[in-house]
Tab-separated table of C-alpha atoms in Angstrom:
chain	number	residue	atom	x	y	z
A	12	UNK	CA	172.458	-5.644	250.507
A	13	UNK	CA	170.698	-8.934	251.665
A	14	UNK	CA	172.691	-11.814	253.658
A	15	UNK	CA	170.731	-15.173	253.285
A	16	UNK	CA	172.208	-17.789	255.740
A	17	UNK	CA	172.558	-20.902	253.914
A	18	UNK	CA	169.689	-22.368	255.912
A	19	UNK	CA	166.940	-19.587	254.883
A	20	UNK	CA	164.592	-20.773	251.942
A	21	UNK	CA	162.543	-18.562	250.980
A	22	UNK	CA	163.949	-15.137	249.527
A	23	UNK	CA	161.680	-12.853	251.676
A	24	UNK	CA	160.173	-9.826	250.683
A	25	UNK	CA	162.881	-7.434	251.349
A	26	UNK	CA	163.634	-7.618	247.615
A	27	UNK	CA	163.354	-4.211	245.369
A	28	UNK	CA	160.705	-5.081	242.613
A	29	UNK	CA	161.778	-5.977	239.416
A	30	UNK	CA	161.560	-3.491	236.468
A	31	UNK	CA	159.426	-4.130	233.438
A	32	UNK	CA	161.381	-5.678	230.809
A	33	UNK	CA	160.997	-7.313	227.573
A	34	UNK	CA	164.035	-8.964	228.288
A	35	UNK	CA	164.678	-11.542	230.424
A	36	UNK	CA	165.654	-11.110	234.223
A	37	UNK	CA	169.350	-12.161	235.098
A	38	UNK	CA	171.110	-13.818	238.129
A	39	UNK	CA	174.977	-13.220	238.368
A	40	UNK	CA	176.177	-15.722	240.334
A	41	UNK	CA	179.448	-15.220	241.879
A	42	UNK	CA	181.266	-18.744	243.997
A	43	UNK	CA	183.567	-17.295	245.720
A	44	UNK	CA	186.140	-17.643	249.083
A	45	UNK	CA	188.318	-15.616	251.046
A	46	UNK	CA	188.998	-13.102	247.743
A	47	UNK	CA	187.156	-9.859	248.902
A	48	UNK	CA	189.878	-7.902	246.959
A	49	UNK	CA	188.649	-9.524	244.013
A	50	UNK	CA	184.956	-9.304	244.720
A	51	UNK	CA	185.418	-5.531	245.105
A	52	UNK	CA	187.038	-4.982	241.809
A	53	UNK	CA	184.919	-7.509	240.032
A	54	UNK	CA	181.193	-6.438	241.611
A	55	UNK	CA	181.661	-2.918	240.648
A	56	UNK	CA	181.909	-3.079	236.745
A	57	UNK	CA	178.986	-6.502	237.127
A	58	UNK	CA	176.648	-3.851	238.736
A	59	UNK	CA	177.623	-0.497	236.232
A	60	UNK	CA	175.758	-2.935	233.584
A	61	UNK	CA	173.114	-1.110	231.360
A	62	UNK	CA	171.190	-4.260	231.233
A	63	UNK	CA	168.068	-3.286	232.854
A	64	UNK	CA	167.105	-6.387	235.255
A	65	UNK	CA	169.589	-8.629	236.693
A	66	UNK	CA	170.360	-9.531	240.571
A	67	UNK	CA	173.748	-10.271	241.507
A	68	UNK	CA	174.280	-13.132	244.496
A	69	UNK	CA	177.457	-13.962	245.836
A	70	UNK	CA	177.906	-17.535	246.803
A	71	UNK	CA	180.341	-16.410	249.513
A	72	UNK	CA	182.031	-19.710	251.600
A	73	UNK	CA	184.844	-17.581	253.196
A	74	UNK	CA	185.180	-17.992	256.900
A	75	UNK	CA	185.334	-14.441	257.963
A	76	UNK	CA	183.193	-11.560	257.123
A	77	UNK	CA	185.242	-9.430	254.606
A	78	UNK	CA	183.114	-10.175	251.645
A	79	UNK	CA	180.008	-9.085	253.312
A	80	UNK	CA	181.806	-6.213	254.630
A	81	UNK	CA	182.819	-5.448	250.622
A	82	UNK	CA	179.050	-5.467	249.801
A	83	UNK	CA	177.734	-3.672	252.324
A	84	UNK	CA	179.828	-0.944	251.933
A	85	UNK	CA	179.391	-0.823	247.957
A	86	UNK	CA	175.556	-0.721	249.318
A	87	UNK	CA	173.795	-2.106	245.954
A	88	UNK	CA	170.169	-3.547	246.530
A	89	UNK	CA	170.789	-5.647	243.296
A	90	UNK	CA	173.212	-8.010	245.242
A	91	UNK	CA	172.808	-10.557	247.764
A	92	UNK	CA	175.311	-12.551	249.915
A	93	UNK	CA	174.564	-16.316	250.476
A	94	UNK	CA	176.939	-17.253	253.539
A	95	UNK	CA	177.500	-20.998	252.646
A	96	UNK	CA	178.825	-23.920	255.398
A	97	UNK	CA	179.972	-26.347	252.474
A	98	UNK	CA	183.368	-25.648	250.349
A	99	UNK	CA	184.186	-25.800	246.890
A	100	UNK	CA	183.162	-24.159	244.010
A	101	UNK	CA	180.541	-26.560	242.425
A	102	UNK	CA	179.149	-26.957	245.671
A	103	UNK	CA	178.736	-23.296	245.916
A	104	UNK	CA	176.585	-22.908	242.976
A	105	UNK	CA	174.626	-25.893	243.321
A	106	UNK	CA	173.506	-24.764	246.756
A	107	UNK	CA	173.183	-20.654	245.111
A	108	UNK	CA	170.940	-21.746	242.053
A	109	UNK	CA	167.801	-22.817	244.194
A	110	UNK	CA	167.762	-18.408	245.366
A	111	UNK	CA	168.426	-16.993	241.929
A	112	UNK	CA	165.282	-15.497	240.507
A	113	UNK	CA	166.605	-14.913	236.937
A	114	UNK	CA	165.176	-16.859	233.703
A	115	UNK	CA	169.339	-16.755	232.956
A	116	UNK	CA	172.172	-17.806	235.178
A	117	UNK	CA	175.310	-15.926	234.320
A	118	UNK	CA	178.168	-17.576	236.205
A	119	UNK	CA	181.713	-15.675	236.686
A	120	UNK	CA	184.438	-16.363	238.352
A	121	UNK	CA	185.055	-13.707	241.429
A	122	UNK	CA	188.298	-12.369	239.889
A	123	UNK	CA	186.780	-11.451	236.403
A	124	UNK	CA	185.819	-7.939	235.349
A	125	UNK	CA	183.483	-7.014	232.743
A	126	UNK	CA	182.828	-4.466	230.352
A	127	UNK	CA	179.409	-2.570	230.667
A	128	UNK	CA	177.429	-4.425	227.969
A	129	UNK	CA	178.500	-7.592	228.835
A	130	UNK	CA	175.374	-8.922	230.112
A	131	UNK	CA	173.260	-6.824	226.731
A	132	UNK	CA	175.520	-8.934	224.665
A	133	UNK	CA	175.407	-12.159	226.257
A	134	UNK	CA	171.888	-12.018	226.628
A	135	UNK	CA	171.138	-11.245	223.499
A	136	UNK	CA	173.456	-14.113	221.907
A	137	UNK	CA	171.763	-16.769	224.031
A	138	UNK	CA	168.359	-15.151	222.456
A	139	UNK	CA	169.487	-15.412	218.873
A	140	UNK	CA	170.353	-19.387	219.578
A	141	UNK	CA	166.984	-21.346	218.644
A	142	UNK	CA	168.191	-24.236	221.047
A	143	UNK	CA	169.411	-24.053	224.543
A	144	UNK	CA	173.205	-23.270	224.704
A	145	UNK	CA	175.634	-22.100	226.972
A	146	UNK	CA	177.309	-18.932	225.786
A	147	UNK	CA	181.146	-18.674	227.227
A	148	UNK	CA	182.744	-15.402	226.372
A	149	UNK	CA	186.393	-14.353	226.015
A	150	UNK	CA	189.196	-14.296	228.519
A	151	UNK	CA	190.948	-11.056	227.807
A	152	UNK	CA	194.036	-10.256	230.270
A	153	UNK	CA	195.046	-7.494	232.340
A	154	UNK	CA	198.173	-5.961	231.180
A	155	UNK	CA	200.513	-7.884	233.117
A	156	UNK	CA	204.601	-8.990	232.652
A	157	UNK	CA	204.754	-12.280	229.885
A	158	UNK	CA	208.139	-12.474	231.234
A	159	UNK	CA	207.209	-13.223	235.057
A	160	UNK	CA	203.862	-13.682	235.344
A	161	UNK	CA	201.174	-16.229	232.464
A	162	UNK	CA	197.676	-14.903	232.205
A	163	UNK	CA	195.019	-16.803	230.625
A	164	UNK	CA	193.763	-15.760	227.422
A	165	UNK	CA	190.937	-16.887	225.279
A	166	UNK	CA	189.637	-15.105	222.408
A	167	UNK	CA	187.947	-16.723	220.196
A	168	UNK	CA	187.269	-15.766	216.654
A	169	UNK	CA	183.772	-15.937	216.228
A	170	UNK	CA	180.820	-18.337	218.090
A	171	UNK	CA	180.938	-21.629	217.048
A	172	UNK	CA	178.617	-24.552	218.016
A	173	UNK	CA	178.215	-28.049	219.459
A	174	UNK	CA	177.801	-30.553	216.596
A	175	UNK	CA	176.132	-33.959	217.499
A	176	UNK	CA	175.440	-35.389	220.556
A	177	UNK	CA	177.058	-34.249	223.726
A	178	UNK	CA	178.789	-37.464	224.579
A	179	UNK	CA	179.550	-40.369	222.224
A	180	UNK	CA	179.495	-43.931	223.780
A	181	UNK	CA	183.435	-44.518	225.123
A	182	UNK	CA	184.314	-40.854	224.936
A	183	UNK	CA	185.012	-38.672	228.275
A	184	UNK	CA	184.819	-35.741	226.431
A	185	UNK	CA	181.926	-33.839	224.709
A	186	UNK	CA	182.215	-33.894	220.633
A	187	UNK	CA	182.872	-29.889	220.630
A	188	UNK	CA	183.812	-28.017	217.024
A	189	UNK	CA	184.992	-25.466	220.051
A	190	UNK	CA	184.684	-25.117	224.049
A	191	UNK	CA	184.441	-22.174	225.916
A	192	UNK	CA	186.074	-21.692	229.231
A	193	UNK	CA	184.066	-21.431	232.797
A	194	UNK	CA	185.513	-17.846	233.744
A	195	UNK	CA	182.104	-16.603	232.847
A	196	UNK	CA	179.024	-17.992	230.586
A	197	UNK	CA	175.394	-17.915	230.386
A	198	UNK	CA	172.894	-19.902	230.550
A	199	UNK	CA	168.710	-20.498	230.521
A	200	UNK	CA	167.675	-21.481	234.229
């Protein structure tokens, strides 16, 4: 595990080198504060992946150390902790994306698990798209009580795609046949 303080620019050479892919390299970026119970149940099933090259850095702005603390001890050289000063979430990546090394962001939310071909898949959507897209997958909930407690769920029934031009003059909204949600999606850098 790597800390960067969120003055450091340059990533060092401390890294492990990369493997030799035909695919693309991957940064998992993770915003996340004061949740290290759900960095150490999302991190583990991020980092038992099969995709062969892919970093994971945590964009941690939690005022204690536990989060560290929950990466050191699960002791992966794939994952780095950036200790940020600033709060909020899109503040968190913004300052994160200028360390990722990845030629794909994938962006999830610190209390999301995945299964263990999630990145395989995403990847190779986002390589089977001729344009540049961003790929949102589906929200699929724990098992959990409907009666006490609502989960999000999102599931959708196949990938759709943006028609027209993002924005239309007077609208606030994109024109979207369907939207994904920001729990995780991918992305070209």
């Amino acid at each position: 595990m790597r800390t960067i303080d969120d003055h450091e620019k340059s990533h060092g050479d401390t890294m492990a080198p990369r493997p030799v892919t035909t695919l693309p390299p991957v940064s998992v970026l993770i915003a996340t504060y004061n949740r290290p119970e759900d960095v150490a149940r999302c991190l583990p099933t991020i980092l038992a992946n099969d995709y062969p090259d892919f970093e994971v850095v945590l964009g941690d702005q939690s005022p204690d150390p536990a989060t560290v603390d929950v990466v050191a001890a699960i002791g992966d050289p794939r994952v780095r902790v950036l200790r940020l000063a600033v709060r909020g979430k899109s503040r968190a990546v913004n300052h994160a994306l200028p360390h990722l090394m990845g030629a794909v962001v994938a962006m999830i939310d610190d209390d999301v698990t995945v299964p263990p071909d999630w990145l395989g898949r995403a990847v190779a959507a986002l390589l089977r798209e001729p344009q540049p897209v961003i790929i949102c997958g589906a929200v699929v909930p724990v098992p959990h009580d409907r009666r006490r407690e609502v989960v999000a769920e999102h599931v959708p029934a196949s990938v759709y795609r943006v028609r027209g031009p993002p924005l239309f003059p007077g609208r606030l909204v994109p024109a979207f046949e369907w939207a994904g949600i920001g729990a995780h999606f991918i992305l070209w850098r």
